[in-house]
PDB file of C-alpha atoms in Angstrom:
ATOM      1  CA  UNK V   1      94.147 127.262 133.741  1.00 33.00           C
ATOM      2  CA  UNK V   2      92.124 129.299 131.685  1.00 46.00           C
ATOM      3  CA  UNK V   3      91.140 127.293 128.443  1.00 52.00           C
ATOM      4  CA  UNK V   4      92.439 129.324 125.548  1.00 64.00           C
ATOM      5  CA  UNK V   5      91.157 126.790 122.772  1.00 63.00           C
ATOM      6  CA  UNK V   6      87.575 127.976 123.654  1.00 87.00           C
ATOM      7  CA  UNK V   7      88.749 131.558 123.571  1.00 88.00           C
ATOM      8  CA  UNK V   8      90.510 131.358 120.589  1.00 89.00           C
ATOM      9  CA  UNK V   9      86.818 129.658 118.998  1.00 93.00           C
ATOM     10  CA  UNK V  10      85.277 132.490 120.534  1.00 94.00           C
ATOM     11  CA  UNK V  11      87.232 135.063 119.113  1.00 94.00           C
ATOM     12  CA  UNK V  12      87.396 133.595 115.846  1.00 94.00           C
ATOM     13  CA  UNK V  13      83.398 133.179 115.640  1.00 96.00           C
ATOM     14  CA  UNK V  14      82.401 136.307 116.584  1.00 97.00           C
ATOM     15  CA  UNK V  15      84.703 138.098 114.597  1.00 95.00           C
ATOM     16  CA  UNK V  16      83.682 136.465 111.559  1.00 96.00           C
ATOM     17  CA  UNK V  17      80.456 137.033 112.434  1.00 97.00           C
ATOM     18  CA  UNK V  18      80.911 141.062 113.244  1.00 96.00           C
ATOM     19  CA  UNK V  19      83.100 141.064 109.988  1.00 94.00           C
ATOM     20  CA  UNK V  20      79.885 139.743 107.752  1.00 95.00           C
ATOM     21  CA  UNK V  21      77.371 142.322 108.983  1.00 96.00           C
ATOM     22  CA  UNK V  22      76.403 144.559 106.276  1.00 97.00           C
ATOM     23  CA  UNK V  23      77.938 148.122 106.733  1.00 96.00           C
ATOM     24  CA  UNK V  24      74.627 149.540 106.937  1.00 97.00           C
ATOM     25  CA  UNK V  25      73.474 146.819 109.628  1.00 98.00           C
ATOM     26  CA  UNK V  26      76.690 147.680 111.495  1.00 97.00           C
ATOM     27  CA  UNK V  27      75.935 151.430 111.313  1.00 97.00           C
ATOM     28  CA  UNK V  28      72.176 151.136 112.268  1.00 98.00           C
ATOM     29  CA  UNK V  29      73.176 149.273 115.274  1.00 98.00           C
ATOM     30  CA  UNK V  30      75.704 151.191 116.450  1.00 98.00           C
ATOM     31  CA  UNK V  31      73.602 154.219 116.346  1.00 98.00           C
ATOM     32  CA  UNK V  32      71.380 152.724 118.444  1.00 98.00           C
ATOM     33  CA  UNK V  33      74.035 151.719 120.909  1.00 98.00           C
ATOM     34  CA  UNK V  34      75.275 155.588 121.095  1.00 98.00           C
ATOM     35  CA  UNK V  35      71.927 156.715 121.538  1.00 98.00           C
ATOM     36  CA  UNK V  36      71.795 154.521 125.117  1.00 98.00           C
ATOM     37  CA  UNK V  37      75.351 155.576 126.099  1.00 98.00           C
ATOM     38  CA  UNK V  38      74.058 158.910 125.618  1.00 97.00           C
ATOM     39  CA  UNK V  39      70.955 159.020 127.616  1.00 96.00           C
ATOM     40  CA  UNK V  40      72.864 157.423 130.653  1.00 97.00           C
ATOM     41  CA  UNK V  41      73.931 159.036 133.804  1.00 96.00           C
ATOM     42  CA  UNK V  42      77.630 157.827 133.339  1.00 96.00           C
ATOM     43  CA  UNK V  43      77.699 159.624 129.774  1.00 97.00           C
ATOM     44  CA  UNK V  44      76.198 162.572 130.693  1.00 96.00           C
ATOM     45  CA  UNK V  45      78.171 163.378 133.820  1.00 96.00           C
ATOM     46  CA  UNK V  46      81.626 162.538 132.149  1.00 98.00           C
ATOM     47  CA  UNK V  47      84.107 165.532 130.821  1.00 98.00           C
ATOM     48  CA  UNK V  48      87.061 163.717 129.581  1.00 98.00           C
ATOM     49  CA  UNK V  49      86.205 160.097 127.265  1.00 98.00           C
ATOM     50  CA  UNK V  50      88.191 157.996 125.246  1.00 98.00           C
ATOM     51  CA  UNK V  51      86.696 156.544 122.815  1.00 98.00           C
ATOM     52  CA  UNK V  52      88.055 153.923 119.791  1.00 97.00           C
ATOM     53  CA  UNK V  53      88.043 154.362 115.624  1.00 96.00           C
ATOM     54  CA  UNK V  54      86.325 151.044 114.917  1.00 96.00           C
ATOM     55  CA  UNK V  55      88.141 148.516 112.432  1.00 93.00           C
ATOM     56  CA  UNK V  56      87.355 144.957 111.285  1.00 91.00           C
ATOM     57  CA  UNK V  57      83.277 145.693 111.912  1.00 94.00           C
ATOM     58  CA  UNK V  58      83.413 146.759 115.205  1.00 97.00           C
ATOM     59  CA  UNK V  59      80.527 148.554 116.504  1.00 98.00           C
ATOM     60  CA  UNK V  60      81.342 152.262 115.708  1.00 98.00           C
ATOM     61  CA  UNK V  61      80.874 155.027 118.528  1.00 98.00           C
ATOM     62  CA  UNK V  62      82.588 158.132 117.001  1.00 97.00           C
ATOM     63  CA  UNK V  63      79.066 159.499 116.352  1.00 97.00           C
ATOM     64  CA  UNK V  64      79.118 159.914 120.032  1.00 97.00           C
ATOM     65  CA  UNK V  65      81.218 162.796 119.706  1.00 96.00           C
ATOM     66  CA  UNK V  66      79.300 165.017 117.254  1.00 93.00           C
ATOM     67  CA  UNK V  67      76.429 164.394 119.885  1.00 93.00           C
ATOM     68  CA  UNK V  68      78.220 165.786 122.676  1.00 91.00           C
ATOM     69  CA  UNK V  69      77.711 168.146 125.568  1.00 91.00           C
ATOM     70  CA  UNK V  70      79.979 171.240 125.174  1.00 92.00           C
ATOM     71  CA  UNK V  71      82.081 170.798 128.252  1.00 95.00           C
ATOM     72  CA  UNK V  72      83.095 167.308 127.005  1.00 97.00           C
ATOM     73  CA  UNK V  73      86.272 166.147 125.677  1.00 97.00           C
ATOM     74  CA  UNK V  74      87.032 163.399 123.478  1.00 98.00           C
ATOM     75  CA  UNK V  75      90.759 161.104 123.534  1.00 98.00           C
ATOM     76  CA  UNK V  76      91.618 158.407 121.361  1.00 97.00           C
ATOM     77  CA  UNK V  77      93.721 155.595 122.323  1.00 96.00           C
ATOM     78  CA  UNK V  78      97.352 154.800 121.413  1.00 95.00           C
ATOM     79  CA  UNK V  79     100.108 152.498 121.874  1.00 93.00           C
ATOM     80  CA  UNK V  80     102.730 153.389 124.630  1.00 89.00           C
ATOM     81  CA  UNK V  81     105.795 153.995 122.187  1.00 82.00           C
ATOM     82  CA  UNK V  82     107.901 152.780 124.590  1.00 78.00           C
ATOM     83  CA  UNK V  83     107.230 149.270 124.044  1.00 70.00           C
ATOM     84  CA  UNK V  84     105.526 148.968 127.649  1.00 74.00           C
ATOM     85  CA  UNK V  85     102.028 147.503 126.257  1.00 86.00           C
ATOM     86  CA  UNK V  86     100.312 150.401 127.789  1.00 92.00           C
ATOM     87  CA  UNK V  87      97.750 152.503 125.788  1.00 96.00           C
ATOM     88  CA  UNK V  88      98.085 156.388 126.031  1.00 95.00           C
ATOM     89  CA  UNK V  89      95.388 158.466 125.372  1.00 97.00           C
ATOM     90  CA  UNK V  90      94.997 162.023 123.419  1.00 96.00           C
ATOM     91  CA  UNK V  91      93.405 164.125 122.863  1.00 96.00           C
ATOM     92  CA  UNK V  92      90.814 164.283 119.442  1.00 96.00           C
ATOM     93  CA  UNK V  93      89.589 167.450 118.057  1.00 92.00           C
ATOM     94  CA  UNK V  94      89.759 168.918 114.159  1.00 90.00           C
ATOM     95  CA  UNK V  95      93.336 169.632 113.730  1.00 92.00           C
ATOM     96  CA  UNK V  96      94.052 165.603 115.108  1.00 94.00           C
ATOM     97  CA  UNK V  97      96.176 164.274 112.760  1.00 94.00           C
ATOM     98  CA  UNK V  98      96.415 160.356 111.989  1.00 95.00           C
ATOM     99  CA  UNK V  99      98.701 157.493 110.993  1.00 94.00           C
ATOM    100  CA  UNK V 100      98.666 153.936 111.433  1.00 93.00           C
ATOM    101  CA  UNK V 101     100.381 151.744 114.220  1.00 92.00           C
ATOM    102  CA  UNK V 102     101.646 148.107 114.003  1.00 89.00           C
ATOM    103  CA  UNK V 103      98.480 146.910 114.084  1.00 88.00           C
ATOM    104  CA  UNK V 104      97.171 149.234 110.810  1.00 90.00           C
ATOM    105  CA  UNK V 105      94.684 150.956 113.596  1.00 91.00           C
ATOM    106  CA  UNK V 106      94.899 154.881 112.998  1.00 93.00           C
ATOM    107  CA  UNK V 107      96.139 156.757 115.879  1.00 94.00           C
ATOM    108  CA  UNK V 108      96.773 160.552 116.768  1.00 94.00           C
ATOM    109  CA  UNK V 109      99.945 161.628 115.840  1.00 91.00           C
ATOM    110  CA  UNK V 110     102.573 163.067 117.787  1.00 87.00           C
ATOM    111  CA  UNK V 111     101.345 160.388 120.333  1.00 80.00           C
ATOM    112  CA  UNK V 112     102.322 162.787 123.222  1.00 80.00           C
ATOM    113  CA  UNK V 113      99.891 166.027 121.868  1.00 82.00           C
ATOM    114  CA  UNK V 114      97.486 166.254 124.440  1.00 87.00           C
ATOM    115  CA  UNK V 115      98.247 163.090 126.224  1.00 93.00           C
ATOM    116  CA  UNK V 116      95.530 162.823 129.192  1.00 94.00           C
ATOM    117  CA  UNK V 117      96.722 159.904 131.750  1.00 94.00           C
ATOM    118  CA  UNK V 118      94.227 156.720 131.783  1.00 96.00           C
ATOM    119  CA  UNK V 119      93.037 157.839 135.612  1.00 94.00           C
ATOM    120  CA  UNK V 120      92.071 161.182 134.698  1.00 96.00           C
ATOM    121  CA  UNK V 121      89.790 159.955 132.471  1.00 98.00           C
ATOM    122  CA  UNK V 122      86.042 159.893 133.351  1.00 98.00           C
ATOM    123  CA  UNK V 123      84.685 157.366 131.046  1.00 98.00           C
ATOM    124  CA  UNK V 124      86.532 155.089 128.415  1.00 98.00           C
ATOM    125  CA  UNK V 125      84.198 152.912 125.770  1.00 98.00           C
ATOM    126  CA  UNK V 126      86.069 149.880 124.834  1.00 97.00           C
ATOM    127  CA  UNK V 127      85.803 147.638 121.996  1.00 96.00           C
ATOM    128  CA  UNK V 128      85.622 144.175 122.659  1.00 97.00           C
ATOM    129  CA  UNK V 129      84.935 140.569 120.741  1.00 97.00           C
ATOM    130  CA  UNK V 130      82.776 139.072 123.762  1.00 97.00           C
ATOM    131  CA  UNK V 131      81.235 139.880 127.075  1.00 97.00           C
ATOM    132  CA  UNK V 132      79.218 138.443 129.884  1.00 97.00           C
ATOM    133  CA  UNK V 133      76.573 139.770 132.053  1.00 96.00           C
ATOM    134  CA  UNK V 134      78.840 139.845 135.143  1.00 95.00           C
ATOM    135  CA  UNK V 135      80.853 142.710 133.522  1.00 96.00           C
ATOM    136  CA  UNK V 136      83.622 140.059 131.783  1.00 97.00           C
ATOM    137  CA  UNK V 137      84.938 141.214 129.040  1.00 97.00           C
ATOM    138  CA  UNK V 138      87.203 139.220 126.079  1.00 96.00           C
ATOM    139  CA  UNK V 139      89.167 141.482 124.107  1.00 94.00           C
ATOM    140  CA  UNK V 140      91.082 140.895 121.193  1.00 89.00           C
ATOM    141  CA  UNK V 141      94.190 139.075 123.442  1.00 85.00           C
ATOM    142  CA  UNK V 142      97.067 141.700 123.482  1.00 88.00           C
ATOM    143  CA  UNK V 143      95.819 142.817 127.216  1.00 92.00           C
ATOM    144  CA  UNK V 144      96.392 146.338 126.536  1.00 95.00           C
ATOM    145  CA  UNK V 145      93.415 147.815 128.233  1.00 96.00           C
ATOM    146  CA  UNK V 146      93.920 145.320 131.765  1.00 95.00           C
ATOM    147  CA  UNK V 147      97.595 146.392 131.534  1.00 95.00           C
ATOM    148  CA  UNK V 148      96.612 150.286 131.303  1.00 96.00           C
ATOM    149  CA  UNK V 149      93.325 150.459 134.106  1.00 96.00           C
ATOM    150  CA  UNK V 150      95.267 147.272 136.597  1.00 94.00           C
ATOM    151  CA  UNK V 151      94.766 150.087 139.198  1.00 93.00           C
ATOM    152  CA  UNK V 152      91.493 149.964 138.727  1.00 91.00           C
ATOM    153  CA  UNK V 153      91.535 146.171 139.706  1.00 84.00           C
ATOM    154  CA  UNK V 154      94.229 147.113 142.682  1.00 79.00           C
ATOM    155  CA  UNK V 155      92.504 150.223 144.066  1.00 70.00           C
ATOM    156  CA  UNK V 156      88.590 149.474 144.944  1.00 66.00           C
ATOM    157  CA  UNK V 157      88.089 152.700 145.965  1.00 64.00           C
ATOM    158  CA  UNK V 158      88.677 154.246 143.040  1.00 64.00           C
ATOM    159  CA  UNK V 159      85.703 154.008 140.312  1.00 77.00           C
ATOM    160  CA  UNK V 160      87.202 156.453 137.869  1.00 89.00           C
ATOM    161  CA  UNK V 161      87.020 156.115 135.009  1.00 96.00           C
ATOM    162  CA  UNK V 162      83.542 154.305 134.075  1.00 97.00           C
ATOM    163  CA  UNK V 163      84.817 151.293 131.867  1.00 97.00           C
ATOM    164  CA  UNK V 164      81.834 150.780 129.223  1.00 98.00           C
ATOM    165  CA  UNK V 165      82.012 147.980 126.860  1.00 98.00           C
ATOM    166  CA  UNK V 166      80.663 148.958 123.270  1.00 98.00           C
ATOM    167  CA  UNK V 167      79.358 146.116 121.435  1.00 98.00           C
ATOM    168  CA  UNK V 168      76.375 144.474 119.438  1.00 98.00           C
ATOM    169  CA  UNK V 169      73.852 142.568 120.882  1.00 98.00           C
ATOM    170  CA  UNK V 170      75.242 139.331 119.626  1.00 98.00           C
ATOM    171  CA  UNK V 171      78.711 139.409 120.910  1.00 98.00           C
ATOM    172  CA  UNK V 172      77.322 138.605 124.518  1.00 97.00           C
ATOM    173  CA  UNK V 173      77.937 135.294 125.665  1.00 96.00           C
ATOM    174  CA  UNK V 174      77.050 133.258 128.762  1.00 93.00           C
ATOM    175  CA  UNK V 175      80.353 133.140 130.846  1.00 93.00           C
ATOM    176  CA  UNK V 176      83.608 134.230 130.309  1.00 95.00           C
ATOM    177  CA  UNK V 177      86.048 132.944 132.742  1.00 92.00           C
ATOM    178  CA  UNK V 178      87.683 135.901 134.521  1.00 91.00           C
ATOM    179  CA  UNK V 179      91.812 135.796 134.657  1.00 90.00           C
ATOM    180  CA  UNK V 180      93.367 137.715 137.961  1.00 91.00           C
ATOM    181  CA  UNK V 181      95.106 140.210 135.526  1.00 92.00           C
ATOM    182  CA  UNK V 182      91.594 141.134 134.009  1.00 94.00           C
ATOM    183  CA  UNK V 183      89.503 144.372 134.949  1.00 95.00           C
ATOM    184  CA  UNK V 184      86.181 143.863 134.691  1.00 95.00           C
ATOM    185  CA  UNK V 185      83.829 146.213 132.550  1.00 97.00           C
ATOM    186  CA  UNK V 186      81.576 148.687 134.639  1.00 96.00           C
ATOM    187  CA  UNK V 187      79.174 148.867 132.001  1.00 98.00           C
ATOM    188  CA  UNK V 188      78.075 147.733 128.540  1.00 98.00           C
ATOM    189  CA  UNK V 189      76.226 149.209 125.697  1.00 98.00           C
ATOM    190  CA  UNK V 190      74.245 147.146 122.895  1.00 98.00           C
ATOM    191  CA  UNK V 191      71.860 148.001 121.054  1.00 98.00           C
ATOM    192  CA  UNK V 192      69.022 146.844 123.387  1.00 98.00           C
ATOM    193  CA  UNK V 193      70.161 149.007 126.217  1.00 98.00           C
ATOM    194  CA  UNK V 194      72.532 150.176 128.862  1.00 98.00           C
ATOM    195  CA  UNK V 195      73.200 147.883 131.421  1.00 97.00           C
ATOM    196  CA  UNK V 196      75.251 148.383 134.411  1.00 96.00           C
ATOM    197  CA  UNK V 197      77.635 145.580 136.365  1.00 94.00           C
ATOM    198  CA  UNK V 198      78.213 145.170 140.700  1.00 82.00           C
ATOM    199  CA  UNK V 199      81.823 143.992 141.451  1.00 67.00           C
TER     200      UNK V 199
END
């Protein structure tokens, strides 16, 4: 049984602690994350990436998109409005329009304008409260990115698309026990480097 009271401490400490950093901290770091995602192979060789609109002091990658290479294509994530805990993503470009979900996140809106499905993505940065060096990844407990890349965890074969944590430095932790419903991050960006996982 997993032991959600140590999640739940974990989640609560490093959110406080990602909530306190100064906004100018937060945005120094996170430029300094982008600049590794950019300068790696996965980045570079991906057309179509999701990215997320950071809230609560998560680590921000939308400068990742004014940086990009012109055949690349940006998608933003949004809640399945079908009540099916799936995230659809669309498409984000300058006539994008916004409004907020149950969760107060901003989201494209119509949610099906440009709708790309979650396999036909090449890359997808994820926000996250905590991750391990074995690729682990704890999110913020809904499940909606295992529930939307499970084929990932059923199909081996396929490695599309490249799932790459976003995150500061001190959001990794030591271990994070892994749950049979969880898919495992490919790779994860602080802002010490770009490091890659084997599964």
């Amino acid at each position: 049984m997993p032991d959600n009271t140590s999640e739940q401490q974990l989640r609560r400490r490093l959110r406080q602690q990602r909530s306190k950093l100064p906004s100018a901290t937060g945005l120094s770091l996170s430029r300094r994350i982008v600049r590794h995602v950019r300068q790696s192979r996965a980045f570079r060789n991906a057309r179509h990436i999701a990215l997320y609109l950071p809230v609560r002091g998560e680590a921000d990658p939308r400068l990742l998109r004014t940086l990009a290479l012109p055949r690349q294509h940006f998608y933003l994530p949004v809640l399945c409005p079908f009540g099916s805990s799936h995230l659809w993503f669309v498409r984000w470009n300058q006539h994008t329009r916004f409004r907020n979900n149950r969760f107060r996140i901003p989201e494209p809106y119509p949610p099906h304008k440009g709708k790309r499905p979650a396999r036909w993505l090449d890359m997808v940065i994820t926000p996250l409260v905590a991750f391990d060096m074995h690729g682990s990844r704890l999110g913020m407990g809904g499940g909606y990115y295992d529930r939307t890349f499970a084929f990932r965890r059923r199909n081996t074969v396929q490695l599309r698309p490249v799932l790459c944590g976003f995150a500061y430095g001190f959001q990794q932790t030591s271990h994070i026990a892994r749950q049979p419903w969880d898919v495992p991050l490919d790779t994860v960006a602080t802002e010490t480097g770009f490091f890659s996982f084997q599964h």
